[in-house]
Amino acid sequence: VAFFLSFAVSVLLARAAAPQPSGRVVNGKVWCVANPAVPPDSLQKGLDYACSQVDCSAIQYTGNCVYPDNIHAHASWVYNYYFQMKARYDYNCYFDNTALISSTDPS
């Protein structure tokens, strides 16, 4: 029981320490990309949400951006498209802490 309680507290503290978006517009040449350290199954929720808000046909089977055909590449494309379409507020590149803002062009 003590181990479980200690583990639960450490998880809650880690989540509280995660950087939160400030609501500011991000200027300059920046992209919103899927965090490469995040496991693939963690990206699906953000990918589903973003695709419910923007057109994701480019990553579908016949789309122009289907390759590389993996969830990190698809999530990065969709996250960035959503981020750019939503006026580049930092909170539009959050996706439950599975994305990050990069100054390196992912293409």
mmCIF file of N, CA, C and O in Angstrom:
data_model
loop_
_atom_site.group_PDB
_atom_site.id
_atom_site.type_symbol
_atom_site.label_atom_id
_atom_site.label_comp_id
_atom_site.label_asym_id
_atom_site.label_seq_id
_atom_site.Cartn_x
_atom_site.Cartn_y
_atom_site.Cartn_z
ATOM 1 N N VAL A 1 0.832 -1.187 0.000
ATOM 2 C CA VAL A 1 0.000 0.000 0.000
ATOM 3 C C VAL A 1 0.881 1.256 0.000
ATOM 4 O O VAL A 1 0.613 2.195 -0.731
ATOM 5 N N ALA A 2 1.933 1.264 0.798
ATOM 6 C CA ALA A 2 2.816 2.431 0.858
ATOM 7 C C ALA A 2 3.476 2.681 -0.498
ATOM 8 O O ALA A 2 3.621 3.830 -0.920
ATOM 9 N N PHE A 3 3.877 1.606 -1.184
ATOM 10 C CA PHE A 3 4.487 1.766 -2.499
ATOM 11 C C PHE A 3 3.504 2.387 -3.478
ATOM 12 O O PHE A 3 3.837 3.307 -4.215
ATOM 13 N N PHE A 4 2.276 1.872 -3.475
ATOM 14 C CA PHE A 4 1.261 2.400 -4.386
ATOM 15 C C PHE A 4 0.998 3.870 -4.113
ATOM 16 O O PHE A 4 0.924 4.680 -5.030
ATOM 17 N N LEU A 5 0.873 4.240 -2.843
ATOM 18 C CA LEU A 5 0.630 5.628 -2.471
ATOM 19 C C LEU A 5 1.800 6.512 -2.898
ATOM 20 O O LEU A 5 1.606 7.589 -3.465
ATOM 21 N N SER A 6 3.018 6.044 -2.697
ATOM 22 C CA SER A 6 4.206 6.793 -3.098
ATOM 23 C C SER A 6 4.246 6.970 -4.614
ATOM 24 O O SER A 6 4.557 8.045 -5.129
ATOM 25 N N PHE A 7 3.928 5.905 -5.334
ATOM 26 C CA PHE A 7 3.901 5.964 -6.786
ATOM 27 C C PHE A 7 2.845 6.949 -7.275
ATOM 28 O O PHE A 7 3.100 7.770 -8.154
ATOM 29 N N ALA A 8 1.657 6.891 -6.714
ATOM 30 C CA ALA A 8 0.570 7.785 -7.117
ATOM 31 C C ALA A 8 0.943 9.246 -6.872
ATOM 32 O O ALA A 8 0.689 10.114 -7.707
ATOM 33 N N VAL A 9 1.566 9.527 -5.748
ATOM 34 C CA VAL A 9 1.991 10.898 -5.443
ATOM 35 C C VAL A 9 3.046 11.360 -6.434
ATOM 36 O O VAL A 9 3.004 12.483 -6.930
ATOM 37 N N SER A 10 4.004 10.487 -6.786
ATOM 38 C CA SER A 10 5.044 10.890 -7.734
ATOM 39 C C SER A 10 4.460 11.164 -9.113
ATOM 40 O O SER A 10 4.899 12.074 -9.807
ATOM 41 N N VAL A 11 3.455 10.401 -9.537
ATOM 42 C CA VAL A 11 2.806 10.637 -10.826
ATOM 43 C C VAL A 11 2.075 11.977 -10.808
ATOM 44 O O VAL A 11 2.183 12.767 -11.746
ATOM 45 N N LEU A 12 1.369 12.258 -9.733
ATOM 46 C CA LEU A 12 0.655 13.533 -9.634
ATOM 47 C C LEU A 12 1.622 14.714 -9.632
ATOM 48 O O LEU A 12 1.384 15.732 -10.284
ATOM 49 N N LEU A 13 2.740 14.593 -8.940
ATOM 50 C CA LEU A 13 3.730 15.668 -8.919
ATOM 51 C C LEU A 13 4.366 15.856 -10.287
ATOM 52 O O LEU A 13 4.608 16.984 -10.717
ATOM 53 N N ALA A 14 4.634 14.777 -10.995
ATOM 54 C CA ALA A 14 5.220 14.879 -12.331
ATOM 55 C C ALA A 14 4.269 15.582 -13.284
ATOM 56 O O ALA A 14 4.678 16.410 -14.094
ATOM 57 N N ARG A 15 2.994 15.274 -13.190
ATOM 58 C CA ARG A 15 2.012 15.939 -14.053
ATOM 59 C C ARG A 15 1.901 17.411 -13.708
ATOM 60 O O ARG A 15 1.769 18.251 -14.582
ATOM 61 N N ALA A 16 1.958 17.736 -12.429
ATOM 62 C CA ALA A 16 1.870 19.133 -12.022
ATOM 63 C C ALA A 16 3.087 19.920 -12.496
ATOM 64 O O ALA A 16 3.000 21.107 -12.767
ATOM 65 N N ALA A 17 4.235 19.260 -12.615
ATOM 66 C CA ALA A 17 5.462 19.936 -13.022
ATOM 67 C C ALA A 17 5.574 20.084 -14.539
ATOM 68 O O ALA A 17 6.430 20.813 -15.014
ATOM 69 N N ALA A 18 4.742 19.405 -15.297
ATOM 70 C CA ALA A 18 4.802 19.492 -16.756
ATOM 71 C C ALA A 18 4.498 20.923 -17.193
ATOM 72 O O ALA A 18 3.648 21.578 -16.620
ATOM 73 N N PRO A 19 5.222 21.410 -18.200
ATOM 74 C CA PRO A 19 4.986 22.790 -18.638
ATOM 75 C C PRO A 19 3.571 22.962 -19.173
ATOM 76 O O PRO A 19 3.088 22.142 -19.931
ATOM 77 N N GLN A 20 2.944 24.024 -18.749
ATOM 78 C CA GLN A 20 1.593 24.322 -19.194
ATOM 79 C C GLN A 20 1.644 25.476 -20.190
ATOM 80 O O GLN A 20 2.463 26.375 -20.053
ATOM 81 N N PRO A 21 0.779 25.478 -21.184
ATOM 82 C CA PRO A 21 0.756 26.560 -22.149
ATOM 83 C C PRO A 21 0.376 27.879 -21.479
ATOM 84 O O PRO A 21 -0.407 27.905 -20.536
ATOM 85 N N SER A 22 0.935 28.975 -21.983
ATOM 86 C CA SER A 22 0.705 30.287 -21.379
ATOM 87 C C SER A 22 -0.381 31.086 -22.082
ATOM 88 O O SER A 22 -0.831 32.092 -21.568
ATOM 89 N N GLY A 23 -0.781 30.675 -23.286
ATOM 90 C CA GLY A 23 -1.787 31.407 -24.034
ATOM 91 C C GLY A 23 -1.200 32.473 -24.939
ATOM 92 O O GLY A 23 -1.911 33.293 -25.486
ATOM 93 N N ARG A 24 0.091 32.439 -25.129
ATOM 94 C CA ARG A 24 0.730 33.438 -25.987
ATOM 95 C C ARG A 24 0.848 32.918 -27.416
ATOM 96 O O ARG A 24 0.917 31.720 -27.655
ATOM 97 N N VAL A 25 0.906 33.855 -28.366
ATOM 98 C CA VAL A 25 1.133 33.513 -29.760
ATOM 99 C C VAL A 25 2.630 33.275 -29.931
ATOM 100 O O VAL A 25 3.452 34.034 -29.425
ATOM 101 N N VAL A 26 2.982 32.224 -30.632
ATOM 102 C CA VAL A 26 4.383 31.895 -30.871
ATOM 103 C C VAL A 26 4.781 32.503 -32.207
ATOM 104 O O VAL A 26 4.175 32.219 -33.239
ATOM 105 N N ASN A 27 5.794 33.353 -32.193
ATOM 106 C CA ASN A 27 6.255 34.037 -33.401
ATOM 107 C C ASN A 27 7.490 33.360 -33.968
ATOM 108 O O ASN A 27 8.163 32.591 -33.286
ATOM 109 N N GLY A 28 7.800 33.681 -35.205
ATOM 110 C CA GLY A 28 8.987 33.135 -35.855
ATOM 111 C C GLY A 28 8.675 31.860 -36.607
ATOM 112 O O GLY A 28 7.526 31.447 -36.731
ATOM 113 N N LYS A 29 9.722 31.241 -37.114
ATOM 114 C CA LYS A 29 9.578 29.980 -37.840
ATOM 115 C C LYS A 29 9.551 28.848 -36.822
ATOM 116 O O LYS A 29 10.588 28.419 -36.322
ATOM 117 N N VAL A 30 8.371 28.371 -36.521
ATOM 118 C CA VAL A 30 8.200 27.300 -35.557
ATOM 119 C C VAL A 30 7.164 26.313 -36.063
ATOM 120 O O VAL A 30 6.298 26.655 -36.873
ATOM 121 N N TRP A 31 7.272 25.103 -35.574
ATOM 122 C CA TRP A 31 6.368 24.024 -35.932
ATOM 123 C C TRP A 31 5.936 23.311 -34.667
ATOM 124 O O TRP A 31 6.671 23.247 -33.688
ATOM 125 N N CYS A 32 4.754 22.748 -34.705
ATOM 126 C CA CYS A 32 4.259 21.915 -33.619
ATOM 127 C C CYS A 32 4.431 20.467 -34.060
ATOM 128 O O CYS A 32 3.914 20.061 -35.100
ATOM 129 N N VAL A 33 5.182 19.691 -33.300
ATOM 130 C CA VAL A 33 5.470 18.311 -33.677
ATOM 131 C C VAL A 33 5.152 17.365 -32.526
ATOM 132 O O VAL A 33 5.137 17.766 -31.364
ATOM 133 N N ALA A 34 4.912 16.126 -32.875
ATOM 134 C CA ALA A 34 4.710 15.096 -31.858
ATOM 135 C C ALA A 34 6.027 14.898 -31.115
ATOM 136 O O ALA A 34 7.089 14.835 -31.721
ATOM 137 N N ASN A 35 5.943 14.815 -29.813
ATOM 138 C CA ASN A 35 7.121 14.586 -28.991
ATOM 139 C C ASN A 35 7.652 13.182 -29.290
ATOM 140 O O ASN A 35 6.942 12.196 -29.102
ATOM 141 N N PRO A 36 8.896 13.056 -29.766
ATOM 142 C CA PRO A 36 9.416 11.729 -30.126
ATOM 143 C C PRO A 36 9.566 10.786 -28.929
ATOM 144 O O PRO A 36 9.655 9.580 -29.108
ATOM 145 N N ALA A 37 9.556 11.325 -27.720
ATOM 146 C CA ALA A 37 9.684 10.487 -26.521
ATOM 147 C C ALA A 37 8.347 9.892 -26.077
ATOM 148 O O ALA A 37 8.315 9.038 -25.198
ATOM 149 N N VAL A 38 7.261 10.327 -26.686
ATOM 150 C CA VAL A 38 5.927 9.857 -26.303
ATOM 151 C C VAL A 38 5.623 8.549 -27.014
ATOM 152 O O VAL A 38 5.824 8.441 -28.226
ATOM 153 N N PRO A 39 5.127 7.548 -26.299
ATOM 154 C CA PRO A 39 4.775 6.272 -26.942
ATOM 155 C C PRO A 39 3.666 6.469 -27.987
ATOM 156 O O PRO A 39 2.790 7.320 -27.816
ATOM 157 N N PRO A 40 3.713 5.701 -29.074
ATOM 158 C CA PRO A 40 2.722 5.851 -30.154
ATOM 159 C C PRO A 40 1.269 5.825 -29.685
ATOM 160 O O PRO A 40 0.457 6.612 -30.166
ATOM 161 N N ASP A 41 0.932 4.944 -28.742
ATOM 162 C CA ASP A 41 -0.464 4.853 -28.315
ATOM 163 C C ASP A 41 -0.929 6.117 -27.597
ATOM 164 O O ASP A 41 -2.116 6.416 -27.579
ATOM 165 N N SER A 42 -0.016 6.910 -27.063
ATOM 166 C CA SER A 42 -0.381 8.159 -26.395
ATOM 167 C C SER A 42 -0.716 9.266 -27.388
ATOM 168 O O SER A 42 -1.336 10.261 -27.027
ATOM 169 N N LEU A 43 -0.296 9.134 -28.633
ATOM 170 C CA LEU A 43 -0.530 10.158 -29.639
ATOM 171 C C LEU A 43 -1.922 10.092 -30.249
ATOM 172 O O LEU A 43 -2.417 11.076 -30.790
ATOM 173 N N GLN A 44 -2.560 8.945 -30.189
ATOM 174 C CA GLN A 44 -3.821 8.735 -30.900
ATOM 175 C C GLN A 44 -4.917 9.697 -30.458
ATOM 176 O O GLN A 44 -5.670 10.213 -31.282
ATOM 177 N N LYS A 45 -5.031 9.966 -29.170
ATOM 178 C CA LYS A 45 -6.085 10.855 -28.674
ATOM 179 C C LYS A 45 -5.922 12.259 -29.269
ATOM 180 O O LYS A 45 -6.890 12.857 -29.731
ATOM 181 N N GLY A 46 -4.710 12.792 -29.271
ATOM 182 C CA GLY A 46 -4.464 14.109 -29.850
ATOM 183 C C GLY A 46 -4.703 14.118 -31.343
ATOM 184 O O GLY A 46 -5.245 15.084 -31.896
ATOM 185 N N LEU A 47 -4.290 13.055 -31.994
ATOM 186 C CA LEU A 47 -4.499 12.917 -33.438
ATOM 187 C C LEU A 47 -5.994 12.907 -33.760
ATOM 188 O O LEU A 47 -6.451 13.609 -34.669
ATOM 189 N N ASP A 48 -6.753 12.160 -33.005
ATOM 190 C CA ASP A 48 -8.210 12.100 -33.218
ATOM 191 C C ASP A 48 -8.853 13.469 -32.997
ATOM 192 O O ASP A 48 -9.706 13.892 -33.779
ATOM 193 N N TYR A 49 -8.437 14.155 -31.926
ATOM 194 C CA TYR A 49 -9.013 15.471 -31.656
ATOM 195 C C TYR A 49 -8.687 16.447 -32.790
ATOM 196 O O TYR A 49 -9.567 17.126 -33.308
ATOM 197 N N ALA A 50 -7.424 16.534 -33.162
ATOM 198 C CA ALA A 50 -7.024 17.475 -34.207
ATOM 199 C C ALA A 50 -7.759 17.177 -35.511
ATOM 200 O O ALA A 50 -8.209 18.105 -36.196
ATOM 201 N N CYS A 51 -7.906 15.897 -35.841
ATOM 202 C CA CYS A 51 -8.597 15.531 -37.092
ATOM 203 C C CYS A 51 -10.091 15.820 -37.028
ATOM 204 O O CYS A 51 -10.744 15.908 -38.061
ATOM 205 N N SER A 52 -10.628 15.983 -35.830
ATOM 206 C CA SER A 52 -12.032 16.373 -35.729
ATOM 207 C C SER A 52 -12.195 17.877 -35.958
ATOM 208 O O SER A 52 -13.309 18.355 -36.152
ATOM 209 N N GLN A 53 -11.072 18.610 -35.965
ATOM 210 C CA GLN A 53 -11.107 20.058 -36.111
ATOM 211 C C GLN A 53 -10.571 20.561 -37.454
ATOM 212 O O GLN A 53 -10.917 21.656 -37.882
ATOM 213 N N VAL A 54 -9.679 19.804 -38.076
ATOM 214 C CA VAL A 54 -9.074 20.208 -39.356
ATOM 215 C C VAL A 54 -9.135 19.035 -40.334
ATOM 216 O O VAL A 54 -9.344 17.892 -39.942
ATOM 217 N N ASP A 55 -8.918 19.323 -41.592
ATOM 218 C CA ASP A 55 -8.963 18.308 -42.647
ATOM 219 C C ASP A 55 -7.686 17.459 -42.624
ATOM 220 O O ASP A 55 -6.597 17.968 -42.867
ATOM 221 N N CYS A 56 -7.826 16.207 -42.345
ATOM 222 C CA CYS A 56 -6.681 15.291 -42.261
ATOM 223 C C CYS A 56 -6.560 14.380 -43.478
ATOM 224 O O CYS A 56 -5.862 13.361 -43.425
ATOM 225 N N SER A 57 -7.189 14.736 -44.563
ATOM 226 C CA SER A 57 -7.146 13.878 -45.749
ATOM 227 C C SER A 57 -5.730 13.698 -46.289
ATOM 228 O O SER A 57 -5.438 12.696 -46.942
ATOM 229 N N ALA A 58 -4.818 14.634 -46.013
ATOM 230 C CA ALA A 58 -3.445 14.524 -46.524
ATOM 231 C C ALA A 58 -2.693 13.333 -45.938
ATOM 232 O O ALA A 58 -1.752 12.827 -46.554
ATOM 233 N N ILE A 59 -3.105 12.843 -44.765
ATOM 234 C CA ILE A 59 -2.410 11.691 -44.169
ATOM 235 C C ILE A 59 -3.171 10.385 -44.378
ATOM 236 O O ILE A 59 -2.753 9.340 -43.893
ATOM 237 N N GLN A 60 -4.277 10.468 -45.121
ATOM 238 C CA GLN A 60 -5.031 9.262 -45.431
ATOM 239 C C GLN A 60 -4.339 8.490 -46.555
ATOM 240 O O GLN A 60 -3.419 8.987 -47.195
ATOM 241 N N TYR A 61 -4.795 7.305 -46.828
ATOM 242 C CA TYR A 61 -4.165 6.389 -47.788
ATOM 243 C C TYR A 61 -3.800 7.041 -49.118
ATOM 244 O O TYR A 61 -2.732 6.802 -49.657
ATOM 245 N N THR A 62 -4.661 7.877 -49.660
ATOM 246 C CA THR A 62 -4.396 8.504 -50.964
ATOM 247 C C THR A 62 -3.866 9.928 -50.831
ATOM 248 O O THR A 62 -3.738 10.636 -51.825
ATOM 249 N N GLY A 63 -3.543 10.351 -49.622
ATOM 250 C CA GLY A 63 -3.109 11.726 -49.395
ATOM 251 C C GLY A 63 -1.658 11.978 -49.748
ATOM 252 O O GLY A 63 -0.856 11.056 -49.930
ATOM 253 N N ASN A 64 -1.306 13.245 -49.852
ATOM 254 C CA ASN A 64 0.051 13.655 -50.208
ATOM 255 C C ASN A 64 1.065 13.470 -49.081
ATOM 256 O O ASN A 64 2.264 13.458 -49.336
ATOM 257 N N CYS A 65 0.606 13.359 -47.854
ATOM 258 C CA CYS A 65 1.516 13.290 -46.703
ATOM 259 C C CYS A 65 1.389 11.979 -45.942
ATOM 260 O O CYS A 65 1.627 11.925 -44.735
ATOM 261 N N VAL A 66 1.012 10.917 -46.624
ATOM 262 C CA VAL A 66 0.835 9.626 -45.959
ATOM 263 C C VAL A 66 2.176 9.011 -45.556
ATOM 264 O O VAL A 66 2.254 8.263 -44.599
ATOM 265 N N TYR A 67 3.252 9.341 -46.257
ATOM 266 C CA TYR A 67 4.575 8.772 -45.952
ATOM 267 C C TYR A 67 5.446 9.806 -45.271
ATOM 268 O O TYR A 67 5.435 10.962 -45.679
ATOM 269 N N PRO A 68 6.211 9.454 -44.268
ATOM 270 C CA PRO A 68 6.331 8.110 -43.719
ATOM 271 C C PRO A 68 5.043 7.699 -43.010
ATOM 272 O O PRO A 68 4.408 8.520 -42.357
ATOM 273 N N ASP A 69 4.679 6.481 -43.192
ATOM 274 C CA ASP A 69 3.414 5.964 -42.702
ATOM 275 C C ASP A 69 3.572 5.419 -41.280
ATOM 276 O O ASP A 69 3.626 4.210 -41.061
ATOM 277 N N ASN A 70 3.684 6.346 -40.325
ATOM 278 C CA ASN A 70 3.729 5.953 -38.918
ATOM 279 C C ASN A 70 3.030 7.023 -38.098
ATOM 280 O O ASN A 70 2.841 8.157 -38.549
ATOM 281 N N ILE A 71 2.630 6.670 -36.901
ATOM 282 C CA ILE A 71 1.801 7.575 -36.097
ATOM 283 C C ILE A 71 2.548 8.831 -35.674
ATOM 284 O O ILE A 71 1.959 9.907 -35.597
ATOM 285 N N HIS A 72 3.853 8.758 -35.430
ATOM 286 C CA HIS A 72 4.595 9.968 -35.052
ATOM 287 C C HIS A 72 4.618 10.975 -36.210
ATOM 288 O O HIS A 72 4.411 12.168 -35.998
ATOM 289 N N ALA A 73 4.851 10.506 -37.412
ATOM 290 C CA ALA A 73 4.864 11.395 -38.571
ATOM 291 C C ALA A 73 3.476 11.977 -38.822
ATOM 292 O O ALA A 73 3.335 13.174 -39.079
ATOM 293 N N HIS A 74 2.456 11.141 -38.738
ATOM 294 C CA HIS A 74 1.097 11.622 -38.959
ATOM 295 C C HIS A 74 0.683 12.607 -37.877
ATOM 296 O O HIS A 74 0.101 13.657 -38.174
ATOM 297 N N ALA A 75 0.978 12.284 -36.627
ATOM 298 C CA ALA A 75 0.629 13.196 -35.531
ATOM 299 C C ALA A 75 1.364 14.523 -35.692
ATOM 300 O O ALA A 75 0.772 15.588 -35.496
ATOM 301 N N SER A 76 2.625 14.484 -36.068
ATOM 302 C CA SER A 76 3.368 15.729 -36.270
ATOM 303 C C SER A 76 2.735 16.575 -37.365
ATOM 304 O O SER A 76 2.582 17.791 -37.208
ATOM 305 N N TRP A 77 2.359 15.953 -38.469
ATOM 306 C CA TRP A 77 1.742 16.709 -39.557
ATOM 307 C C TRP A 77 0.427 17.331 -39.099
ATOM 308 O O TRP A 77 0.180 18.521 -39.307
ATOM 309 N N VAL A 78 -0.415 16.524 -38.456
ATOM 310 C CA VAL A 78 -1.727 17.005 -38.024
ATOM 311 C C VAL A 78 -1.585 18.039 -36.909
ATOM 312 O O VAL A 78 -2.257 19.077 -36.934
ATOM 313 N N TYR A 79 -0.734 17.784 -35.929
ATOM 314 C CA TYR A 79 -0.536 18.737 -34.844
ATOM 315 C C TYR A 79 -0.092 20.085 -35.410
ATOM 316 O O TYR A 79 -0.570 21.139 -35.007
ATOM 317 N N ASN A 80 0.849 20.068 -36.345
ATOM 318 C CA ASN A 80 1.345 21.318 -36.908
ATOM 319 C C ASN A 80 0.274 22.019 -37.741
ATOM 320 O O ASN A 80 0.124 23.238 -37.666
ATOM 321 N N TYR A 81 -0.466 21.265 -38.507
ATOM 322 C CA TYR A 81 -1.532 21.859 -39.311
ATOM 323 C C TYR A 81 -2.551 22.538 -38.399
ATOM 324 O O TYR A 81 -2.949 23.685 -38.625
ATOM 325 N N TYR A 82 -2.964 21.856 -37.367
ATOM 326 C CA TYR A 82 -3.902 22.417 -36.390
ATOM 327 C C TYR A 82 -3.307 23.677 -35.753
ATOM 328 O O TYR A 82 -3.961 24.717 -35.666
ATOM 329 N N PHE A 83 -2.070 23.605 -35.316
ATOM 330 C CA PHE A 83 -1.369 24.728 -34.679
ATOM 331 C C PHE A 83 -1.328 25.942 -35.603
ATOM 332 O O PHE A 83 -1.629 27.062 -35.195
ATOM 333 N N GLN A 84 -0.975 25.728 -36.860
ATOM 334 C CA GLN A 84 -0.887 26.836 -37.815
ATOM 335 C C GLN A 84 -2.279 27.414 -38.119
ATOM 336 O O GLN A 84 -2.438 28.633 -38.222
ATOM 337 N N MET A 85 -3.279 26.564 -38.228
ATOM 338 C CA MET A 85 -4.634 27.017 -38.547
ATOM 339 C C MET A 85 -5.292 27.741 -37.368
ATOM 340 O O MET A 85 -6.182 28.560 -37.562
ATOM 341 N N LYS A 86 -4.850 27.454 -36.171
ATOM 342 C CA LYS A 86 -5.449 28.038 -34.971
ATOM 343 C C LYS A 86 -4.632 29.210 -34.431
ATOM 344 O O LYS A 86 -4.598 29.464 -33.237
ATOM 345 N N ALA A 87 -3.962 29.928 -35.293
ATOM 346 C CA ALA A 87 -3.270 31.182 -34.977
ATOM 347 C C ALA A 87 -2.033 31.026 -34.094
ATOM 348 O O ALA A 87 -1.591 31.976 -33.496
ATOM 349 N N ARG A 88 -1.481 29.840 -34.007
ATOM 350 C CA ARG A 88 -0.194 29.591 -33.359
ATOM 351 C C ARG A 88 -0.134 30.005 -31.886
ATOM 352 O O ARG A 88 0.899 30.406 -31.386
ATOM 353 N N TYR A 89 -1.241 29.890 -31.188
ATOM 354 C CA TYR A 89 -1.200 30.045 -29.742
ATOM 355 C C TYR A 89 -0.531 28.803 -29.178
ATOM 356 O O TYR A 89 -0.780 27.686 -29.653
ATOM 357 N N ASP A 90 0.307 28.981 -28.158
ATOM 358 C CA ASP A 90 1.046 27.835 -27.640
ATOM 359 C C ASP A 90 0.137 26.718 -27.137
ATOM 360 O O ASP A 90 0.469 25.553 -27.240
ATOM 361 N N TYR A 91 -1.039 27.060 -26.638
ATOM 362 C CA TYR A 91 -1.944 26.008 -26.158
ATOM 363 C C TYR A 91 -2.510 25.166 -27.294
ATOM 364 O O TYR A 91 -3.059 24.103 -27.066
ATOM 365 N N ASN A 92 -2.372 25.631 -28.537
ATOM 366 C CA ASN A 92 -2.797 24.826 -29.687
ATOM 367 C C ASN A 92 -1.732 23.821 -30.112
ATOM 368 O O ASN A 92 -1.884 23.127 -31.108
ATOM 369 N N CYS A 93 -0.654 23.759 -29.357
ATOM 370 C CA CYS A 93 0.379 22.737 -29.559
ATOM 371 C C CYS A 93 0.620 22.033 -28.231
ATOM 372 O O CYS A 93 1.741 21.864 -27.784
ATOM 373 N N TYR A 94 -0.426 21.643 -27.595
ATOM 374 C CA TYR A 94 -0.301 20.982 -26.298
ATOM 375 C C TYR A 94 -0.673 19.507 -26.415
ATOM 376 O O TYR A 94 0.133 18.641 -26.120
ATOM 377 N N PHE A 95 -1.877 19.215 -26.848
ATOM 378 C CA PHE A 95 -2.350 17.846 -27.066
ATOM 379 C C PHE A 95 -2.014 16.922 -25.898
ATOM 380 O O PHE A 95 -1.386 15.874 -26.059
ATOM 381 N N ASP A 96 -2.420 17.380 -24.714
ATOM 382 C CA ASP A 96 -2.213 16.611 -23.476
ATOM 383 C C ASP A 96 -0.740 16.269 -23.262
ATOM 384 O O ASP A 96 -0.383 15.150 -22.908
ATOM 385 N N ASN A 97 0.103 17.243 -23.554
ATOM 386 C CA ASN A 97 1.555 17.135 -23.341
ATOM 387 C C ASN A 97 2.215 16.072 -24.231
ATOM 388 O O ASN A 97 3.218 15.485 -23.858
ATOM 389 N N THR A 98 1.652 15.830 -25.425
ATOM 390 C CA THR A 98 2.266 14.881 -26.357
ATOM 391 C C THR A 98 2.937 15.588 -27.526
ATOM 392 O O THR A 98 3.452 14.936 -28.430
ATOM 393 N N ALA A 99 2.915 16.916 -27.528
ATOM 394 C CA ALA A 99 3.500 17.694 -28.618
ATOM 395 C C ALA A 99 4.453 18.726 -28.056
ATOM 396 O O ALA A 99 4.432 19.035 -26.862
ATOM 397 N N LEU A 100 5.282 19.262 -28.933
ATOM 398 C CA LEU A 100 6.188 20.333 -28.530
ATOM 399 C C LEU A 100 6.396 21.283 -29.692
ATOM 400 O O LEU A 100 6.201 20.926 -30.843
ATOM 401 N N ILE A 101 6.761 22.511 -29.356
ATOM 402 C CA ILE A 101 7.044 23.516 -30.374
ATOM 403 C C ILE A 101 8.522 23.433 -30.714
ATOM 404 O O ILE A 101 9.373 23.428 -29.829
ATOM 405 N N SER A 102 8.801 23.356 -32.005
ATOM 406 C CA SER A 102 10.177 23.182 -32.471
ATOM 407 C C SER A 102 10.549 24.315 -33.422
ATOM 408 O O SER A 102 9.726 24.738 -34.230
ATOM 409 N N SER A 103 11.791 24.773 -33.334
ATOM 410 C CA SER A 103 12.285 25.758 -34.289
ATOM 411 C C SER A 103 13.018 25.083 -35.450
ATOM 412 O O SER A 103 13.505 25.748 -36.343
ATOM 413 N N THR A 104 13.047 23.753 -35.443
ATOM 414 C CA THR A 104 13.665 22.988 -36.515
ATOM 415 C C THR A 104 12.571 22.468 -37.441
ATOM 416 O O THR A 104 11.633 21.811 -36.985
ATOM 417 N N ASP A 105 12.688 22.764 -38.709
ATOM 418 C CA ASP A 105 11.707 22.326 -39.696
ATOM 419 C C ASP A 105 11.663 20.795 -39.732
ATOM 420 O O ASP A 105 12.675 20.148 -40.042
ATOM 421 N N PRO A 106 10.529 20.185 -39.400
ATOM 422 C CA PRO A 106 10.446 18.725 -39.357
ATOM 423 C C PRO A 106 10.473 18.053 -40.725
ATOM 424 O O PRO A 106 10.691 16.843 -40.818
ATOM 425 N N SER A 107 10.260 18.805 -41.800
ATOM 426 C CA SER A 107 10.257 18.179 -43.113
ATOM 427 C C SER A 107 11.682 17.926 -43.562
ATOM 428 O O SER A 107 11.994 17.066 -44.301
#
